[in-house]
Amino acid sequence: MPIENALFLTGAQRSGTTLLAKLLDAQPAVSMLSQPFPLLFVDAKRAFLQSIGAGEEQYPLGHLFQELRYTGSELTAFLASWRIAPESLAELFARMDGYSGQYTKFTREQISGLETAGDFATVVARLQRALSPRSHARWYGSKETTCEELVPYLLDRGFRCVIVVRDPRDMVASLNHGLGTEYAGSPKPTWFNVRSWRKSVAHVLALEGQPRFHWCRYEDVVADPARELTRLSSALELDLDVPPRLELQWSGNSSYGDRDGISAHSVRAYRDVLSGELASAVEAACLPELQLLGYETALTKDDALHALKTFAEPYEVTRAGMDRDRANAENARVERERLERIASPVGPHSSAWFLFERAHARLREAFLA
C-alpha cells in the first residue's frame, strides 16, 4: 500500500536543503524535521553493502561515481525487505546523542516506544509523524543530505520527494571556508564533493517529470522563495496556501556569518573565496551539468580538459576512507575521460560514468548542441 502524506528532501551538503526545509516547515500544513535520524539512512545503506559482500564502508552514502557493485533495483529490493527491531532503533538514537549530523534532537521520552514494523520507507514515514511537534499537520517530512540514491525507492512507496541543487563552486566554497566546517566537518577531497554534486544532478535528470518528484535550484529559492515554494506545491500536489511575499525569520547556517531571513548574499560568493585554479577545476568537472542547468560557465571543452589535468588539491584532507577521490594522475585521467565520454553513445556503460542512461542522454544532447 502506498505511503501517503510523507515528504522527503535531500541534496548534497551545503546545497540549501536546510533553507528549503525551513520554508516548508513554516507552512501550517507541513511539518518538516531537519536531519532527525541521519544514521538510520547511513546504517541501512551500510547493511545493504554488507549484504552483497562489499564489507565495511566508512561513507556508505557516497557519490556513486563508477559504482559497479550493485544496481538500483538491488538496493530497492533490500530496502523493501529491511526491518529493524525496537531495541536496534533505540540504540541508533543513542548513538546520535553526540552526533553533529543530527540537527533535530529528541528526549528519551520522545523516542521510547516508537513503532518499528514495516520496510524502510514505512519506518521513516512513521518516525516523521511520531516525532513531529505538530499533531495536526497534513504533510509530514524530513530532510537529510546525500540520500539521493534512496529517492527512487521512496517515490515508489508513495513519498513526495525534492532534490535541491546549488552551484557546485559555491557549494565547495561553503563547505571549506568560513563556518562551513562547523556544519560539514573537516575538508573532504574536492573530487568527492564535485562527484557528490553530480550525483544530485544525475538523479534530477533521471527523475524529472515523474509523479511526486520535484527539484529546484538554491539560487532560485533565495531569489524568490514564494514563487519556488508555489512551484513545489503545485508539482507535488501539496495544495499549500503560499503568501505572495514569503518571509522567514531565522539566523541561518551560512558559512559566511549569521544573517537574519532569506538572503542571496552567498550566490556566486565563490568568486571571492576560491582560487581561480580551484574554481576552474570544479567548473571543468561539472561543465556539462552546469550548462544544462543554466549556470554561468566560462570554460571551453579544451579549457576544461586542461584544468582537470593540472588540478592539485588545495585543502589539507585528513579524513580516512577517501583515498579514491584524491587529486592524483589517475583521477585526472578518469575525470578527463568522463568529459570525453559525454559525446559517446548512450548504453550500458553510461551508469558507471553518469549513473543513469537518461542522465547521459540529456547531458549528451545539451553538450553537443
Tab-separated table of C-alpha atoms in Angstrom:
chain	number	residue	atom	x	y	z
A	1	MET	CA	0.000	0.000	0.000
A	2	PRO	CA	1.437	3.422	-0.951
A	3	ILE	CA	2.504	5.674	1.901
A	4	GLU	CA	0.525	8.907	1.949
A	5	ASN	CA	1.308	12.376	3.267
A	6	ALA	CA	5.069	11.761	3.506
A	7	LEU	CA	7.757	14.159	2.235
A	8	PHE	CA	11.493	13.731	1.800
A	9	LEU	CA	14.021	16.432	0.924
A	10	THR	CA	17.663	15.839	0.040
A	11	GLY	CA	20.662	17.177	-1.841
A	12	ALA	CA	24.416	17.492	-1.487
A	13	GLN	CA	25.879	19.017	1.650
A	14	ARG	CA	25.659	22.841	1.727
A	15	SER	CA	23.238	22.873	-1.214
A	16	GLY	CA	20.381	24.701	0.533
A	17	THR	CA	18.377	21.788	1.917
A	18	THR	CA	18.110	23.410	5.364
A	19	LEU	CA	16.647	26.610	3.938
A	20	LEU	CA	14.022	24.803	1.865
A	21	ALA	CA	13.125	22.570	4.812
A	22	LYS	CA	12.611	25.703	6.952
A	23	LEU	CA	10.422	27.275	4.267
A	24	LEU	CA	8.272	24.154	4.100
A	25	ASP	CA	8.079	23.826	7.866
A	26	ALA	CA	6.862	27.433	8.086
A	27	GLN	CA	3.696	26.393	6.233
A	28	PRO	CA	0.858	25.452	8.637
A	29	ALA	CA	0.048	22.276	6.711
A	30	VAL	CA	3.616	20.938	6.747
A	31	SER	CA	5.859	19.506	9.436
A	32	MET	CA	9.499	19.141	8.342
A	33	LEU	CA	12.185	17.712	10.619
A	34	SER	CA	15.773	18.706	9.806
A	35	GLN	CA	18.149	15.728	9.830
A	36	PRO	CA	16.269	13.958	12.633
A	37	PHE	CA	17.755	10.483	12.205
A	38	PRO	CA	20.663	10.585	9.706
A	39	LEU	CA	22.272	7.387	10.977
A	40	LEU	CA	19.147	5.442	10.018
A	41	PHE	CA	19.956	6.151	6.362
A	42	VAL	CA	23.672	5.524	6.847
A	43	ASP	CA	23.089	2.229	8.666
A	44	ALA	CA	20.557	0.975	6.116
A	45	LYS	CA	22.940	1.605	3.218
A	46	ARG	CA	25.856	0.107	5.140
A	47	ALA	CA	23.783	-3.003	5.897
A	48	PHE	CA	22.947	-3.328	2.196
A	49	LEU	CA	26.616	-3.141	1.207
A	50	GLN	CA	27.438	-5.796	3.774
A	51	SER	CA	24.637	-7.982	2.407
A	52	ILE	CA	26.279	-8.041	-1.036
A	53	GLY	CA	29.731	-8.747	0.389
A	54	ALA	CA	31.090	-5.240	-0.041
A	55	GLY	CA	32.384	-5.162	3.539
A	56	GLU	CA	32.589	-2.111	5.779
A	57	GLU	CA	32.155	1.265	4.113
A	58	GLN	CA	33.118	4.386	6.043
A	59	TYR	CA	30.962	6.612	3.837
A	60	PRO	CA	28.219	4.322	2.504
A	61	LEU	CA	26.153	7.224	1.126
A	62	GLY	CA	28.871	8.079	-1.361
A	63	HIS	CA	28.886	9.776	-4.738
A	64	LEU	CA	28.246	6.560	-6.776
A	65	PHE	CA	30.748	7.558	-9.492
A	66	GLN	CA	31.989	4.321	-11.079
A	67	GLU	CA	29.891	2.262	-8.654
A	68	LEU	CA	29.616	-1.163	-10.292
A	69	ARG	CA	28.983	-3.414	-7.283
A	70	TYR	CA	25.190	-3.295	-7.455
A	71	THR	CA	22.183	-1.893	-9.280
A	72	GLY	CA	19.486	0.456	-8.082
A	73	SER	CA	16.904	-2.335	-8.263
A	74	GLU	CA	19.024	-4.444	-5.893
A	75	LEU	CA	19.131	-1.590	-3.367
A	76	THR	CA	15.355	-1.121	-3.705
A	77	ALA	CA	14.750	-4.825	-3.067
A	78	PHE	CA	16.912	-4.676	0.048
A	79	LEU	CA	15.111	-1.614	1.449
A	80	ALA	CA	11.757	-3.289	0.805
A	81	SER	CA	12.838	-6.291	2.884
A	82	TRP	CA	14.729	-4.267	5.535
A	83	ARG	CA	13.441	-4.480	9.094
A	84	ILE	CA	14.627	-3.002	12.387
A	85	ALA	CA	13.894	-4.176	15.923
A	86	PRO	CA	12.784	-1.675	18.584
A	87	GLU	CA	15.974	-2.214	20.583
A	88	SER	CA	18.100	-1.551	17.478
A	89	LEU	CA	16.250	1.701	16.812
A	90	ALA	CA	16.759	2.762	20.436
A	91	GLU	CA	20.484	2.006	20.119
A	92	LEU	CA	20.659	4.023	16.902
A	93	PHE	CA	19.139	7.091	18.577
A	94	ALA	CA	21.553	6.657	21.487
A	95	ARG	CA	24.487	6.778	19.056
A	96	MET	CA	23.144	10.064	17.686
A	97	ASP	CA	23.225	11.776	21.094
A	98	GLY	CA	26.581	13.393	20.402
A	99	TYR	CA	26.408	13.311	16.603
A	100	SER	CA	26.628	16.752	14.980
A	101	GLY	CA	24.891	15.491	11.844
A	102	GLN	CA	21.613	15.150	13.748
A	103	TYR	CA	20.101	18.653	13.703
A	104	THR	CA	16.766	17.826	15.376
A	105	LYS	CA	17.298	16.259	18.797
A	106	PHE	CA	14.813	14.235	20.852
A	107	THR	CA	14.302	13.347	24.502
A	108	ARG	CA	14.271	9.769	25.757
A	109	GLU	CA	10.545	10.093	26.313
A	110	GLN	CA	10.014	11.043	22.664
A	111	ILE	CA	11.876	8.040	21.275
A	112	SER	CA	10.591	5.430	23.684
A	113	GLY	CA	8.038	3.010	22.292
A	114	LEU	CA	8.400	4.060	18.652
A	115	GLU	CA	6.735	1.727	16.133
A	116	THR	CA	9.323	-0.125	14.019
A	117	ALA	CA	7.232	-2.590	11.988
A	118	GLY	CA	7.482	-2.403	8.215
A	119	ASP	CA	10.025	-1.737	5.496
A	120	PHE	CA	12.469	1.173	5.447
A	121	ALA	CA	10.029	3.680	3.921
A	122	THR	CA	7.306	2.746	6.407
A	123	VAL	CA	9.633	3.285	9.363
A	124	VAL	CA	10.833	6.649	8.013
A	125	ALA	CA	7.259	7.849	7.491
A	126	ARG	CA	6.187	6.699	10.961
A	127	LEU	CA	9.159	8.408	12.608
A	128	GLN	CA	8.463	11.643	10.724
A	129	ARG	CA	4.926	11.688	12.065
A	130	ALA	CA	5.627	10.352	15.574
A	131	LEU	CA	8.492	12.775	16.243
A	132	SER	CA	6.785	15.830	14.771
A	133	PRO	CA	5.938	18.621	17.242
A	134	ARG	CA	2.681	19.109	15.306
A	135	SER	CA	-0.128	16.638	15.618
A	136	HIS	CA	-2.441	18.274	13.080
A	137	ALA	CA	-0.204	18.812	10.045
A	138	ARG	CA	-1.351	17.429	6.710
A	139	TRP	CA	2.146	16.589	5.434
A	140	TYR	CA	4.985	15.107	7.485
A	141	GLY	CA	8.531	15.070	6.213
A	142	SER	CA	12.241	15.311	6.888
A	143	LYS	CA	15.401	16.391	5.167
A	144	GLU	CA	18.708	14.531	5.013
A	145	THR	CA	21.705	15.269	2.819
A	146	THR	CA	23.445	12.869	0.394
A	147	CYS	CA	20.465	10.473	0.246
A	148	GLU	CA	19.532	10.914	-3.409
A	149	GLU	CA	20.066	7.209	-4.099
A	150	LEU	CA	17.086	6.370	-1.897
A	151	VAL	CA	14.705	8.743	-3.699
A	152	PRO	CA	13.593	6.299	-6.454
A	153	TYR	CA	12.613	3.743	-3.805
A	154	LEU	CA	10.807	6.330	-1.660
A	155	LEU	CA	8.912	7.585	-4.717
A	156	ASP	CA	7.808	4.037	-5.468
A	157	ARG	CA	6.476	3.792	-1.919
A	158	GLY	CA	4.398	6.956	-2.260
A	159	PHE	CA	6.677	9.632	-0.811
A	160	ARG	CA	6.813	13.089	-2.371
A	161	CYS	CA	10.498	13.913	-2.852
A	162	VAL	CA	12.552	17.027	-3.558
A	163	ILE	CA	16.205	17.448	-4.530
A	164	VAL	CA	17.929	20.820	-4.142
A	165	VAL	CA	20.850	21.755	-6.403
A	166	ARG	CA	23.310	24.609	-5.916
A	167	ASP	CA	26.222	25.912	-7.999
A	168	PRO	CA	28.996	23.427	-7.081
A	169	ARG	CA	31.584	26.211	-6.936
A	170	ASP	CA	29.543	27.917	-4.214
A	171	MET	CA	28.966	24.555	-2.571
A	172	VAL	CA	32.721	23.859	-2.356
A	173	ALA	CA	33.318	27.390	-1.071
A	174	SER	CA	30.635	26.910	1.583
A	175	LEU	CA	31.997	23.517	2.633
A	176	ASN	CA	35.589	24.606	3.105
A	177	HIS	CA	35.532	28.267	4.080
A	178	GLY	CA	34.059	30.454	6.774
A	179	LEU	CA	31.823	28.497	9.127
A	180	GLY	CA	31.324	25.634	6.692
A	181	THR	CA	33.379	23.089	8.615
A	182	GLU	CA	31.133	23.587	11.647
A	183	TYR	CA	28.274	22.080	9.641
A	184	ALA	CA	30.056	19.686	7.287
A	185	GLY	CA	33.151	18.638	9.206
A	186	SER	CA	36.781	18.697	8.107
A	187	PRO	CA	37.540	19.063	4.385
A	188	LYS	CA	36.811	16.207	2.030
A	189	PRO	CA	38.661	15.761	-1.268
A	190	THR	CA	37.409	18.190	-3.896
A	191	TRP	CA	36.703	15.325	-6.281
A	192	PHE	CA	34.476	13.718	-3.630
A	193	ASN	CA	32.476	16.944	-3.312
A	194	VAL	CA	32.012	17.550	-7.025
A	195	ARG	CA	31.148	13.903	-7.650
A	196	SER	CA	28.551	14.132	-4.876
A	197	TRP	CA	27.093	17.180	-6.609
A	198	ARG	CA	26.966	15.300	-9.907
A	199	LYS	CA	25.064	12.529	-8.120
A	200	SER	CA	22.355	15.052	-7.245
A	201	VAL	CA	22.130	16.264	-10.823
A	202	ALA	CA	22.091	12.733	-12.257
A	203	HIS	CA	19.065	11.900	-10.123
A	204	VAL	CA	17.386	15.158	-11.122
A	205	LEU	CA	17.871	14.367	-14.812
A	206	ALA	CA	16.709	10.768	-14.410
A	207	LEU	CA	13.648	11.536	-12.268
A	208	GLU	CA	12.431	14.853	-13.685
A	209	GLY	CA	8.834	14.563	-14.819
A	210	GLN	CA	7.968	11.619	-12.595
A	211	PRO	CA	4.906	11.946	-10.344
A	212	ARG	CA	5.581	13.209	-6.818
A	213	PHE	CA	9.103	14.420	-7.685
A	214	HIS	CA	10.387	17.979	-7.848
A	215	TRP	CA	13.765	19.661	-7.945
A	216	CYS	CA	14.885	23.253	-7.608
A	217	ARG	CA	17.993	25.415	-7.644
A	218	TYR	CA	19.092	27.100	-4.427
A	219	GLU	CA	19.695	30.294	-6.383
A	220	ASP	CA	16.049	30.422	-7.473
A	221	VAL	CA	14.832	29.753	-3.930
A	222	VAL	CA	16.711	32.695	-2.433
A	223	ALA	CA	15.766	34.969	-5.354
A	224	ASP	CA	12.018	34.383	-4.991
A	225	PRO	CA	11.102	31.927	-2.224
A	226	ALA	CA	7.333	32.364	-2.616
A	227	ARG	CA	7.466	31.543	-6.326
A	228	GLU	CA	9.640	28.471	-5.795
A	229	LEU	CA	7.525	27.179	-2.921
A	230	THR	CA	4.412	27.648	-5.059
A	231	ARG	CA	6.043	25.685	-7.883
A	232	LEU	CA	6.982	22.924	-5.451
A	233	SER	CA	3.474	22.817	-4.007
A	234	SER	CA	1.971	22.530	-7.476
A	235	ALA	CA	4.396	19.848	-8.669
A	236	LEU	CA	3.875	17.701	-5.576
A	237	GLU	CA	0.148	18.472	-5.287
A	238	LEU	CA	0.517	19.704	-1.711
A	239	ASP	CA	-2.085	22.460	-2.129
A	240	LEU	CA	-0.192	24.890	0.103
A	241	ASP	CA	-1.525	28.399	0.606
A	242	VAL	CA	1.741	30.258	-0.015
A	243	PRO	CA	1.610	34.018	0.683
A	244	PRO	CA	2.817	36.192	-2.222
A	245	ARG	CA	5.584	37.652	-0.062
A	246	LEU	CA	7.298	34.930	1.933
A	247	GLU	CA	9.411	35.877	4.940
A	248	LEU	CA	11.425	33.516	7.099
A	249	GLN	CA	12.824	34.755	10.385
A	250	TRP	CA	15.857	32.638	11.199
A	251	SER	CA	19.551	33.199	11.752
A	252	GLY	CA	20.507	30.767	9.015
A	253	ASN	CA	23.527	28.475	8.809
A	254	SER	CA	25.530	30.429	6.261
A	255	SER	CA	29.246	29.748	6.052
A	256	TYR	CA	29.803	33.489	5.872
A	257	GLY	CA	28.193	34.547	9.149
A	258	ASP	CA	24.670	34.693	10.517
A	259	ARG	CA	22.137	36.731	8.576
A	260	ASP	CA	18.513	37.108	9.509
A	261	GLY	CA	15.950	35.993	6.962
A	262	ILE	CA	16.473	34.788	3.395
A	263	SER	CA	19.465	36.259	1.589
A	264	ALA	CA	21.129	35.822	-1.791
A	265	HIS	CA	24.453	37.095	-0.431
A	266	SER	CA	26.134	33.712	-0.921
A	267	VAL	CA	25.230	33.368	-4.622
A	268	ARG	CA	28.487	33.443	-6.621
A	269	ALA	CA	30.419	34.028	-3.391
A	270	TYR	CA	32.975	31.537	-4.703
A	271	ARG	CA	34.455	34.343	-6.807
A	272	ASP	CA	35.791	35.957	-3.626
A	273	VAL	CA	36.661	32.720	-1.841
A	274	LEU	CA	38.078	30.144	-4.261
A	275	SER	CA	41.290	30.498	-6.206
A	276	GLY	CA	40.922	30.782	-9.961
A	277	GLU	CA	42.507	27.358	-10.391
A	278	LEU	CA	40.098	25.679	-7.990
A	279	ALA	CA	37.017	27.377	-9.425
A	280	SER	CA	38.091	26.283	-12.908
A	281	ALA	CA	38.676	22.699	-11.792
A	282	VAL	CA	35.210	22.469	-10.219
A	283	GLU	CA	33.632	24.016	-13.307
A	284	ALA	CA	35.561	21.628	-15.545
A	285	ALA	CA	34.426	18.541	-13.628
A	286	CYS	CA	30.804	19.710	-13.713
A	287	LEU	CA	30.773	21.531	-17.057
A	288	PRO	CA	28.045	19.553	-18.881
A	289	GLU	CA	25.734	19.643	-15.844
A	290	LEU	CA	26.343	23.338	-15.182
A	291	GLN	CA	25.483	24.250	-18.748
A	292	LEU	CA	22.372	22.066	-18.844
A	293	LEU	CA	21.024	23.540	-15.587
A	294	GLY	CA	21.598	27.120	-16.717
A	295	TYR	CA	24.593	28.080	-14.592
A	296	GLU	CA	27.154	30.560	-15.858
A	297	THR	CA	30.312	28.967	-17.281
A	298	ALA	CA	33.425	30.330	-18.940
A	299	LEU	CA	35.413	27.249	-19.968
A	300	THR	CA	35.542	25.593	-23.357
A	301	LYS	CA	35.895	21.835	-23.501
A	302	ASP	CA	39.647	22.184	-24.155
A	303	ASP	CA	39.967	24.568	-21.209
A	304	ALA	CA	38.161	22.062	-19.047
A	305	LEU	CA	40.388	19.171	-20.114
A	306	HIS	CA	43.453	21.247	-19.234
A	307	ALA	CA	42.045	22.287	-15.843
A	308	LEU	CA	41.313	18.663	-14.966
A	309	LYS	CA	44.818	17.551	-15.956
A	310	THR	CA	46.606	20.180	-13.871
A	311	PHE	CA	44.368	20.222	-10.770
A	312	ALA	CA	46.139	19.996	-7.406
A	313	GLU	CA	44.179	19.643	-4.149
A	314	PRO	CA	44.354	22.975	-2.262
A	315	TYR	CA	42.942	21.644	1.025
A	316	GLU	CA	44.593	19.506	3.670
A	317	VAL	CA	42.440	16.386	3.687
A	318	THR	CA	42.881	14.210	6.768
A	319	ARG	CA	39.733	12.085	6.515
A	320	ALA	CA	40.296	8.346	6.276
A	321	GLY	CA	38.390	6.288	3.711
A	322	MET	CA	38.527	8.817	0.880
A	323	ASP	CA	41.725	7.826	-0.907
A	324	ARG	CA	39.938	7.019	-4.158
A	325	ASP	CA	38.947	10.678	-4.527
A	326	ARG	CA	42.380	12.173	-4.009
A	327	ALA	CA	43.812	14.570	-6.580
A	328	ASN	CA	46.255	12.346	-8.453
A	329	ALA	CA	47.180	11.388	-12.002
A	330	GLU	CA	44.620	8.558	-12.130
A	331	ASN	CA	41.709	10.759	-11.099
A	332	ALA	CA	42.850	13.436	-13.547
A	333	ARG	CA	42.709	10.797	-16.274
A	334	VAL	CA	39.298	9.497	-15.148
A	335	GLU	CA	37.760	12.962	-14.981
A	336	ARG	CA	39.094	13.839	-18.437
A	337	GLU	CA	37.747	10.560	-19.819
A	338	ARG	CA	34.314	11.288	-18.328
A	339	LEU	CA	34.187	14.631	-20.107
A	340	GLU	CA	35.167	12.970	-23.388
A	341	ARG	CA	32.558	10.225	-22.866
A	342	ILE	CA	29.704	12.751	-22.832
A	343	ALA	CA	29.722	12.537	-26.636
A	344	SER	CA	29.752	8.730	-26.754
A	345	PRO	CA	26.557	6.784	-27.492
A	346	VAL	CA	24.249	6.100	-24.583
A	347	GLY	CA	24.329	2.484	-23.484
A	348	PRO	CA	25.193	0.004	-20.731
A	349	HIS	CA	28.433	1.858	-19.948
A	350	SER	CA	26.523	5.027	-19.063
A	351	SER	CA	25.732	4.013	-15.472
A	352	ALA	CA	29.382	3.907	-14.433
A	353	TRP	CA	30.067	7.398	-15.740
A	354	PHE	CA	26.691	9.190	-15.479
A	355	LEU	CA	24.647	6.925	-13.110
A	356	PHE	CA	21.638	6.723	-15.469
A	357	GLU	CA	21.248	6.279	-19.210
A	358	ARG	CA	18.635	9.051	-19.201
A	359	ALA	CA	21.039	11.420	-17.440
A	360	HIS	CA	23.750	10.628	-20.002
A	361	ALA	CA	21.326	11.146	-22.890
A	362	ARG	CA	20.254	14.572	-21.631
A	363	LEU	CA	23.824	15.687	-20.955
A	364	ARG	CA	24.968	14.422	-24.325
A	365	GLU	CA	22.196	16.203	-26.196
A	366	ALA	CA	22.867	19.514	-24.440
A	367	PHE	CA	26.662	19.298	-24.643
A	368	LEU	CA	26.708	18.517	-28.347
A	369	ALA	CA	24.128	21.203	-29.220
